[in-house]
Amino acid sequence: MVYKKIKIKRLLSDPVSGQNIKVNGWVRTKRESKNVVFVALNDGSGLANLQIVADPGKFSELLLKDITTGACISVNGTLVESHGKGQQVELQAESIEVLGKSDPDSYPLQPKKHSLEFLREIAHLRPRTNTFSAIYRIRHAMIFAVHQFFNEKGFLNIHTPIITASDAEGAGEMFRVSTLDPKNPPLLEDGTIDFSLDFFERETNLTVSGQLEAELGALALSEVYTFGPTFRAENSNTTRHLAEFWMIEPEMAFYDLEDNMDLAEEFLKYLIRYALEKCAEDLEFLNQRAAEEEMSRRQEDRYELSLIERLKFVIDNNFERITYTEAIQILMESKPNRKKKFQFLIERWGTDLQSEHERYLVEKHFRKPVILSDYPKEIKAFYMRMNEDGITVRAMDILFPGIGEIVGGSQREERMDQLRRRMQEMEINAEGLWWYLDTRKFGTAPHSGFGLGFERFLQFITGMNNIRDVIPFPRTPGNADF
Ligand code: 4AD
Ligand code: MG
């Protein structure tokens, strides 16, 4: 007899009774009686388990004993209509092989609800749960949609370096890359480390952003994007910060700030629409999960809309576009500011916005995503284009409900004089960035770009409150297990 190997999702999407098939997967649960054994099998291809039915008379007791929650099995059998509740079809097992036993007493994933905190401690096994397999599948679909979106628009994907010698954001929050002996590094006369003897013959770090190199791409290829890992050594233990996260950074020549906002809004809506269309089953599951979790939150912290309603709401509405100056006005006059409810009070123009302020604008004031533009130059990076007023720059941040900043971008300073002046003011080493400055010297052009934090975006899509739950193996201060 020939058994055709098939994934459970594919099988269940077009089940034909009488087929002889082979499935492989991990046992979620086993129920047995004298006359029959039922096994719920999952291979990660979808939420639904396949019900395996085995006649205990046909299999050795020893084999059946090894079929426990967590074990990996391979089953050959015939697909038949199911008379039981909860499934259309089931697999009548002809032969079963236990590929990997699992000790039922020490297996950490019991068929019950586990807390997210506990699951983080067993991140090597959490993809075997419904919640995390759904998140993994959505994450994959979103990666695919990112590439599809830009490919349809004719953007080129460029790989920007992960090891760099520059600090694109100028915030100094970098992880050093070095092969020097930490116990005995070569020293200069003044006692500092002599990096000229290091692997790259200079000081290097993991990149905080691929933007500067993406700009080089845009100023030759017109429209490019990079989608890679970025690293920040900021010691923030929040639900929105990772030390290693993925960022999508498009960079476009001949785009001004308006064009940049238009692209970002279209991009976000495209991704959300894609998720609603292609990940309906998983989103339905997470919607239910989020609704249950909401019930345990304080009334005033609850969302008015369900997860899926929030996704649809973002697609159906234009993002509100206002300047930083207008936002400060709104925030200064806001109730939480007047009643001193904000942790950081807004007292003057020029202060940086905290996530509580961003969320107030989005969730309470406008009740939709907001694009804030034209920030004070002091609180933004050196590469942003100076406005006529000489005090604000052509920056834009996109703020989302529940998250705050999800996108950061700007029109870039393409004028050599202004760029040099800003770098001087901000004490950015121009020598090290000679190649960046060269693009302003040889055929410079107006250009713009932005960065979407992939995990923050996934938090919005999946409704997960903690960013550590939307990346397979989170890296945070004090945490580099797995
Ligand atoms: O605002 P940021 O720092 O902007 C840049 O890096 C620019 N070079 C992007 C560009 O214009 N090409 O970061 C962009 C986004 C943020 O809006 C946020 O979504 C995400 O990256 N982000 C983080 N996500 C998780 N953990 C962190 N520590 C993050 N820091 C930023
Ligand atoms: Mg930012």
Coordinates of C-alpha atoms and ligand atoms in Angstrom, one line a residue:
M1 CA 0.0 0.0 0.0
V2 CA 1.3 3.5 -0.9
Y3 CA 0.6 6.2 1.7
K4 CA 0.9 9.8 0.5
K5 CA 2.7 12.1 2.9
I6 CA 0.6 15.2 3.5
K7 CA 0.5 18.2 5.9
I8 CA -2.6 18.3 8.1
K9 CA -3.7 21.8 7.0
R10 CA -3.6 20.8 3.3
L11 CA -5.4 17.5 4.1
L12 CA -8.2 19.2 6.0
S13 CA -8.7 21.9 3.4
D14 CA -9.7 19.3 0.8
P15 CA -10.5 16.0 2.6
V16 CA -11.3 13.1 0.3
S17 CA -12.5 10.0 2.2
G18 CA -10.8 6.8 1.2
Q19 CA -7.4 8.3 0.6
N20 CA -4.4 6.5 1.9
I21 CA -2.2 9.0 3.6
K22 CA 0.8 9.5 5.9
V23 CA 0.9 12.2 8.5
N24 CA 3.6 13.2 10.9
G25 CA 3.2 15.4 14.0
W26 CA 3.2 15.8 17.7
V27 CA 0.6 14.4 20.0
R28 CA -1.6 17.0 21.7
T29 CA -3.8 14.6 23.6
K30 CA -4.7 10.9 23.7
R31 CA -8.0 9.5 24.9
E32 CA -8.5 5.8 25.2
S33 CA -11.2 3.3 26.0
K34 CA -11.3 -0.5 25.8
N35 CA -12.3 -0.4 22.1
V36 CA -10.7 2.7 20.7
V37 CA -7.8 5.1 21.0
F38 CA -8.2 8.7 19.8
V39 CA -5.1 10.9 19.3
A40 CA -5.2 14.6 18.4
L41 CA -2.2 15.2 16.2
N42 CA -0.8 18.6 15.2
D43 CA 2.1 19.3 12.8
G44 CA 2.1 23.1 13.1
S45 CA 0.6 23.6 9.6
G46 CA -2.6 25.0 11.1
L47 CA -4.6 25.3 14.3
A48 CA -6.8 22.2 13.7
N49 CA -5.6 18.9 14.9
L50 CA -6.2 15.7 12.9
Q51 CA -8.0 13.0 14.8
I52 CA -6.3 9.7 14.6
V53 CA -8.4 6.6 15.4
A54 CA -6.6 3.4 16.4
D55 CA -8.1 0.0 17.2
P56 CA -6.2 -1.2 20.3
G57 CA -6.6 -4.7 19.1
K58 CA -4.4 -3.9 16.1
F59 CA -1.5 -2.4 17.9
S60 CA 0.8 -3.6 20.7
E61 CA 0.2 -2.3 24.1
L62 CA 3.9 -1.1 24.3
L63 CA 3.5 1.1 21.2
L64 CA 0.2 2.6 22.5
K65 CA 1.9 3.4 25.8
D66 CA 4.5 5.5 24.0
I67 CA 1.9 7.6 22.4
T68 CA 1.8 10.4 25.0
T69 CA 1.3 14.2 24.9
G70 CA 4.4 15.6 23.3
A71 CA 5.5 12.5 21.5
C72 CA 6.2 12.6 17.8
I73 CA 4.5 10.0 15.7
S74 CA 4.1 9.0 12.1
V75 CA 0.8 7.5 11.1
N76 CA -0.2 5.6 7.9
G77 CA -3.9 5.2 7.5
T78 CA -7.1 5.8 5.6
L79 CA -9.1 9.0 5.8
V80 CA -12.7 8.3 6.7
E81 CA -15.7 10.5 7.5
S82 CA -15.9 11.2 11.2
H83 CA -19.1 10.5 13.2
G84 CA -17.7 12.3 16.2
K85 CA -18.2 15.9 17.1
G86 CA -15.7 18.6 16.2
Q87 CA -14.2 17.2 12.9
Q88 CA -15.4 16.2 9.5
V89 CA -12.8 13.5 8.9
E90 CA -10.5 11.3 10.9
L91 CA -7.6 9.0 10.1
Q92 CA -8.1 5.3 10.6
A93 CA -4.6 4.2 11.6
E94 CA -3.2 1.2 9.8
S95 CA 0.3 1.6 11.2
I96 CA 1.9 3.9 13.7
E97 CA 5.6 4.6 14.3
V98 CA 6.7 6.5 17.4
L99 CA 9.5 8.7 16.0
G100 CA 10.2 10.4 19.3
K101 CA 9.0 9.4 22.7
S102 CA 8.2 12.1 25.3
D103 CA 8.2 11.5 29.1
P104 CA 4.6 12.5 30.0
D105 CA 5.6 13.4 33.6
S106 CA 8.3 15.9 32.8
Y107 CA 6.9 17.3 29.5
P108 CA 6.2 21.0 30.4
L109 CA 3.3 21.5 28.0
Q110 CA 0.3 19.9 29.6
P111 CA -3.0 20.1 27.8
K112 CA -4.2 23.1 29.9
K113 CA -3.7 26.9 29.8
H114 CA -0.2 28.1 30.6
S115 CA 0.7 31.7 31.4
L116 CA 2.7 33.6 28.8
E117 CA 5.4 34.2 31.4
F118 CA 5.9 30.5 31.9
L119 CA 5.9 29.9 28.1
R120 CA 8.7 32.5 27.7
E121 CA 10.8 30.3 29.9
I122 CA 10.2 27.4 27.6
A123 CA 10.5 29.3 24.3
H124 CA 12.0 26.1 22.8
L125 CA 8.7 24.4 23.2
R126 CA 6.2 27.2 23.0
P127 CA 5.7 26.9 19.2
R128 CA 3.8 23.7 20.0
T129 CA 1.0 25.7 21.5
N130 CA -1.9 27.1 19.6
T131 CA -1.1 30.7 20.5
F132 CA 2.5 30.6 19.4
S133 CA 2.0 28.4 16.3
A134 CA -0.6 31.0 15.2
I135 CA 1.9 33.9 15.9
Y136 CA 4.7 32.1 14.0
R137 CA 2.4 31.6 11.0
I138 CA 1.3 35.2 11.0
R139 CA 4.8 36.4 11.4
H140 CA 5.8 34.3 8.3
A141 CA 2.8 35.6 6.3
M142 CA 3.8 39.2 7.2
I143 CA 7.4 38.7 6.1
F144 CA 6.1 37.4 2.8
A145 CA 3.7 40.3 2.4
V146 CA 6.4 42.8 3.0
H147 CA 8.4 41.4 0.2
Q148 CA 5.4 41.1 -2.0
F149 CA 4.4 44.7 -1.4
F150 CA 7.7 46.1 -2.4
N151 CA 8.2 43.7 -5.3
E152 CA 4.9 44.8 -6.7
K153 CA 6.1 48.4 -6.6
G154 CA 9.4 47.7 -8.2
F155 CA 11.6 48.3 -5.1
L156 CA 14.8 46.4 -4.9
N157 CA 15.6 44.5 -1.7
I158 CA 19.2 45.2 -0.6
H159 CA 21.0 43.5 2.3
T160 CA 22.7 46.1 4.4
P161 CA 25.6 45.1 6.7
I162 CA 25.0 43.8 10.2
I163 CA 28.5 44.6 11.3
T164 CA 29.2 48.4 10.9
A165 CA 31.6 51.0 12.1
S166 CA 29.0 53.8 12.3
D167 CA 26.1 54.7 14.6
A168 CA 23.2 55.6 12.2
E169 CA 21.0 56.9 15.0
G170 CA 23.8 58.6 16.9
A171 CA 22.4 57.4 20.2
G172 CA 25.4 55.4 21.1
E173 CA 23.4 52.3 22.1
M174 CA 25.5 49.7 20.4
F175 CA 26.8 46.2 20.9
R176 CA 30.5 46.0 20.2
V177 CA 31.8 43.4 17.8
S178 CA 35.4 42.4 18.6
T179 CA 37.8 39.5 18.6
L180 CA 40.2 41.1 21.0
D181 CA 41.0 39.1 24.2
P182 CA 38.7 40.8 26.8
K183 CA 41.2 39.8 29.6
N184 CA 44.1 41.4 27.9
P185 CA 43.3 43.8 25.1
P186 CA 46.0 45.8 23.4
L187 CA 46.2 49.3 24.8
L188 CA 47.2 52.7 23.5
E189 CA 49.5 55.0 25.5
D190 CA 46.5 56.7 27.0
G191 CA 45.2 53.4 28.3
T192 CA 42.3 53.1 25.9
I193 CA 41.9 50.0 23.8
D194 CA 43.8 49.9 20.5
F195 CA 41.1 48.9 18.0
S196 CA 43.6 49.1 15.1
L197 CA 44.7 45.6 16.3
D198 CA 41.1 44.3 16.3
F199 CA 39.6 42.1 13.5
F200 CA 38.4 45.0 11.3
E201 CA 41.3 47.3 12.4
R202 CA 38.8 49.7 13.9
E203 CA 36.0 49.7 16.4
T204 CA 32.9 48.0 15.1
N205 CA 29.4 47.2 16.4
L206 CA 26.1 45.5 15.4
T207 CA 24.0 47.8 13.3
V208 CA 21.2 49.9 14.9
S209 CA 19.7 50.6 11.4
G210 CA 20.3 49.8 7.8
Q211 CA 19.3 53.3 6.8
L212 CA 22.6 54.9 5.9
E213 CA 23.5 52.1 3.5
A214 CA 19.9 52.0 2.2
E215 CA 20.3 55.7 1.3
L216 CA 23.4 54.7 -0.8
G217 CA 21.1 52.2 -2.6
A218 CA 18.3 54.8 -3.2
L219 CA 20.7 57.2 -4.7
A220 CA 21.5 54.8 -7.5
L221 CA 18.5 52.5 -7.8
S222 CA 15.8 55.0 -6.9
E223 CA 13.6 52.8 -4.6
V224 CA 15.1 50.1 -2.3
Y225 CA 14.3 48.5 1.0
T226 CA 16.2 46.6 3.6
F227 CA 14.6 44.1 6.0
G228 CA 17.0 42.9 8.6
P229 CA 17.9 42.4 12.2
T230 CA 18.9 45.5 14.2
F231 CA 20.4 45.7 17.6
R232 CA 20.1 48.2 20.4
A233 CA 21.8 48.1 23.7
E234 CA 19.3 50.4 25.4
N235 CA 18.5 49.1 28.9
S236 CA 14.8 49.4 28.6
N237 CA 12.8 46.6 30.1
T238 CA 9.4 47.5 28.6
T239 CA 6.8 45.6 26.7
R240 CA 7.8 47.4 23.5
H241 CA 11.6 47.1 23.5
L242 CA 13.9 44.3 22.3
A243 CA 17.7 44.4 22.1
E244 CA 17.4 42.5 18.8
F245 CA 14.5 43.3 16.6
W246 CA 13.7 43.3 12.9
M247 CA 13.2 46.5 10.9
I248 CA 11.8 47.2 7.4
E249 CA 13.5 50.3 6.0
P250 CA 12.4 51.5 2.6
E251 CA 14.4 54.4 1.1
M252 CA 13.3 56.3 -1.9
A253 CA 14.9 59.0 -4.1
F254 CA 12.6 61.7 -5.4
Y255 CA 10.2 61.4 -2.4
D256 CA 9.4 64.3 -0.1
L257 CA 7.9 63.9 3.3
E258 CA 4.3 63.7 2.1
D259 CA 5.2 61.0 -0.4
N260 CA 6.9 59.2 2.4
M261 CA 3.8 59.3 4.6
D262 CA 1.6 58.1 1.8
L263 CA 3.8 55.1 1.2
A264 CA 4.0 54.2 4.9
E265 CA 0.2 54.4 5.3
E266 CA -0.4 52.4 2.1
F267 CA 2.2 49.8 3.3
L268 CA 0.7 49.4 6.7
K269 CA -2.8 49.0 5.3
Y270 CA -1.6 46.5 2.7
L271 CA 0.0 44.3 5.4
I272 CA -3.1 44.4 7.6
R273 CA -5.4 43.6 4.7
Y274 CA -3.1 40.7 3.8
A275 CA -3.3 39.3 7.4
L276 CA -7.1 39.6 7.4
E277 CA -7.3 37.7 4.1
K278 CA -4.6 35.1 4.5
C279 CA -4.5 34.5 8.2
A280 CA -8.2 34.5 9.0
E281 CA -8.2 31.3 11.0
D282 CA -5.3 32.3 13.2
L283 CA -6.6 35.8 13.7
E284 CA -10.0 34.5 14.7
F285 CA -8.2 32.4 17.4
L286 CA -6.1 35.3 18.6
N287 CA -9.2 37.6 18.6
Q288 CA -10.9 35.2 21.0
R289 CA -7.7 35.0 23.1
A290 CA -7.4 38.8 23.3
A291 CA -11.1 39.1 24.2
E292 CA -10.6 36.7 27.1
E293 CA -7.5 38.6 28.3
E294 CA -9.4 41.9 28.1
M295 CA -11.8 40.6 30.7
S296 CA -9.0 40.5 33.2
R297 CA -8.0 44.1 32.7
R298 CA -9.4 47.2 34.3
Q299 CA -12.5 48.6 32.6
E300 CA -10.8 51.8 31.7
D301 CA -7.9 50.0 30.1
R302 CA -10.0 47.9 27.9
Y303 CA -10.3 48.4 24.2
E304 CA -13.6 49.4 22.8
L305 CA -13.0 47.3 19.7
S306 CA -12.0 43.7 19.4
L307 CA -8.7 42.8 17.8
I308 CA -10.2 42.1 14.4
E309 CA -12.3 45.2 14.6
R310 CA -9.2 47.3 15.3
L311 CA -7.4 45.9 12.3
K312 CA -10.4 46.7 10.1
F313 CA -10.7 50.1 11.6
V314 CA -7.1 51.0 10.6
I315 CA -7.7 49.9 7.0
D316 CA -11.0 51.9 6.8
N317 CA -9.7 55.3 8.1
N318 CA -7.2 57.8 7.0
F319 CA -4.4 58.4 9.4
E320 CA -4.6 61.7 11.1
R321 CA -1.6 63.9 10.1
I322 CA -0.5 66.7 12.4
T323 CA 2.7 68.5 13.3
Y324 CA 4.6 68.0 16.5
T325 CA 3.8 71.6 17.4
E326 CA 0.1 70.9 17.1
A327 CA 0.4 67.8 19.1
I328 CA 2.2 69.6 22.0
Q329 CA -0.7 72.1 22.0
I330 CA -3.2 69.3 22.3
L331 CA -1.2 67.5 25.0
M332 CA -0.6 70.7 27.1
E333 CA -4.3 71.3 27.2
S334 CA -5.3 67.7 27.7
K335 CA -7.0 66.5 30.9
P336 CA -4.3 64.1 32.0
N337 CA -1.7 66.9 31.7
R338 CA -3.8 69.4 33.6
K339 CA -4.7 66.9 36.3
K340 CA -1.0 65.8 36.4
K341 CA -2.0 62.2 35.5
F342 CA 0.8 61.8 33.0
Q343 CA 4.0 60.4 34.5
F344 CA 5.9 62.9 32.4
L345 CA 4.1 66.3 32.2
I346 CA 4.3 68.3 29.0
E347 CA 5.4 71.7 30.1
R348 CA 7.0 73.2 27.0
W349 CA 7.5 72.9 23.3
G350 CA 10.6 70.9 22.6
T351 CA 10.2 68.0 25.1
D352 CA 10.3 64.5 23.6
L353 CA 7.1 62.6 23.6
Q354 CA 6.8 59.5 25.8
S355 CA 4.6 56.5 24.9
E356 CA 1.9 57.7 27.3
H357 CA 1.6 60.9 25.3
E358 CA 1.6 59.1 21.9
R359 CA -1.1 56.7 23.2
Y360 CA -3.2 59.6 24.5
L361 CA -3.2 61.2 21.0
V362 CA -4.1 58.0 19.3
E363 CA -6.5 56.3 21.7
K364 CA -8.2 59.2 23.4
H365 CA -7.9 62.3 21.3
F366 CA -8.0 61.3 17.6
R367 CA -9.1 57.6 18.1
K368 CA -7.1 56.5 15.0
P369 CA -3.5 56.2 13.9
V370 CA -1.7 59.5 13.9
I371 CA 1.3 60.6 11.8
L372 CA 3.3 63.3 13.7
S373 CA 5.7 65.4 11.7
D374 CA 8.2 68.2 11.9
Y375 CA 9.8 67.6 15.3
P376 CA 12.3 69.9 17.0
K377 CA 15.8 69.1 15.6
E378 CA 17.2 68.6 19.1
I379 CA 15.2 65.3 19.6
K380 CA 15.9 63.8 16.2
A381 CA 18.8 62.2 14.3
F382 CA 21.4 64.2 12.3
Y383 CA 20.3 63.1 8.9
M384 CA 16.8 64.7 8.9
R385 CA 16.1 67.5 6.5
M386 CA 16.0 71.0 8.2
N387 CA 12.9 73.0 7.7
E388 CA 12.9 76.7 6.7
D389 CA 12.3 77.7 10.3
G390 CA 15.7 76.3 11.3
I391 CA 14.3 74.7 14.4
T392 CA 12.3 71.7 13.2
V393 CA 13.2 68.9 10.9
R394 CA 11.2 66.9 8.3
A395 CA 10.6 63.9 10.6
M396 CA 7.5 61.7 10.8
D397 CA 6.5 59.1 13.3
I398 CA 3.5 56.9 13.0
L399 CA 1.6 56.2 16.2
F400 CA -0.7 53.2 16.7
P401 CA -3.2 52.3 19.3
G402 CA -1.9 50.1 22.1
I403 CA 1.7 50.6 20.9
G404 CA 2.6 54.2 20.4
E405 CA 5.4 54.7 17.8
I406 CA 5.4 52.0 15.2
V407 CA 7.2 53.8 12.4
G408 CA 10.0 56.4 12.5
G409 CA 11.1 58.2 9.3
S410 CA 12.0 61.4 7.6
Q411 CA 12.9 63.3 4.5
R412 CA 16.7 63.2 4.5
E413 CA 19.1 66.2 4.4
E414 CA 20.4 66.0 0.9
R415 CA 22.2 69.4 1.0
M416 CA 25.8 69.1 1.8
D417 CA 26.2 72.3 3.7
Q418 CA 23.3 71.8 5.9
L419 CA 24.2 68.2 6.5
R420 CA 27.8 69.1 7.5
R421 CA 26.5 71.8 9.8
R422 CA 24.1 69.4 11.6
M423 CA 26.8 66.8 12.0
Q424 CA 29.1 69.4 13.5
E425 CA 26.4 70.6 15.9
M426 CA 25.7 67.0 17.0
E427 CA 29.4 66.0 17.1
I428 CA 29.0 63.3 14.5
N429 CA 32.4 62.1 13.2
A430 CA 32.3 63.2 9.5
E431 CA 35.5 61.4 8.6
G432 CA 34.0 58.0 9.3
L433 CA 31.0 58.9 7.2
W434 CA 32.9 60.0 4.2
W435 CA 31.1 57.6 2.0
Y436 CA 27.7 58.9 3.2
L437 CA 28.7 62.5 2.5
D438 CA 30.0 61.5 -1.0
T439 CA 26.4 60.9 -2.1
R440 CA 25.7 64.6 -1.3
K441 CA 28.7 65.5 -3.4
F442 CA 28.0 63.4 -6.4
G443 CA 24.5 63.8 -7.8
T444 CA 22.6 64.3 -4.6
A445 CA 18.8 64.1 -4.8
P446 CA 15.8 64.7 -2.5
H447 CA 15.0 61.4 -0.8
S448 CA 13.1 60.0 2.1
G449 CA 12.6 56.8 4.0
F450 CA 11.2 55.2 7.2
G451 CA 11.6 52.2 9.5
L452 CA 8.8 49.9 10.6
G453 CA 9.6 48.0 13.7
F454 CA 8.5 44.5 12.7
E455 CA 7.8 43.2 16.1
R456 CA 5.8 46.3 17.2
F457 CA 3.7 45.8 14.1
L458 CA 3.2 42.2 14.9
Q459 CA 2.0 43.2 18.4
F460 CA -0.7 45.2 16.7
I461 CA -1.7 42.4 14.4
T462 CA -1.7 39.7 17.0
G463 CA -3.0 41.7 19.9
M464 CA -0.1 40.4 22.1
N465 CA 0.7 42.8 24.9
N466 CA 4.4 41.9 25.3
I467 CA 6.8 42.2 22.4
R468 CA 8.6 39.1 23.7
D469 CA 5.7 37.0 22.5
V470 CA 5.9 38.0 18.8
I471 CA 9.5 37.0 18.2
P472 CA 10.6 33.4 18.5
F473 CA 13.6 34.0 20.7
P474 CA 13.5 37.4 22.4
R475 CA 16.7 39.2 23.4
T476 CA 16.3 41.6 26.3
P477 CA 18.5 42.8 29.1
G478 CA 19.6 39.8 31.0
N479 CA 18.1 37.4 28.5
A480 CA 19.8 35.4 25.8
D481 CA 18.6 31.9 26.4
F482 CA 17.9 29.6 23.5
Ligands
4AD1 O1 12.7 55.4 15.1 P1 13.8 54.5 14.8 O2 14.9 54.5 15.8 O3 14.3 54.9 13.4 C1 15.4 54.4 12.7 O4 16.1 53.6 13.1 C2 15.5 55.0 11.3 N1 16.9 54.8 10.9 C3 14.5 54.4 10.4 C4 14.5 55.0 9.0 O5 14.2 56.1 8.8 N2 15.0 54.2 8.1 O6 13.3 53.0 14.7 C5 12.3 52.7 13.8 C6 11.2 51.8 14.4 C7 10.5 52.4 15.6 O7 9.4 53.2 15.1 C8 10.0 51.2 16.3 O8 8.8 50.6 15.7 C9 11.1 50.2 16.1 O9 11.9 50.6 15.0 N3 12.0 50.1 17.3 C10 12.1 49.1 18.1 N4 11.4 47.9 18.2 C11 11.7 47.1 19.2 N5 12.6 47.3 20.1 C12 13.3 48.4 20.1 N6 14.3 48.6 21.0 C13 13.1 49.4 19.1 N7 13.6 50.6 18.8 C14 13.0 51.0 17.7
MG2 MG 12.0 56.7 16.5

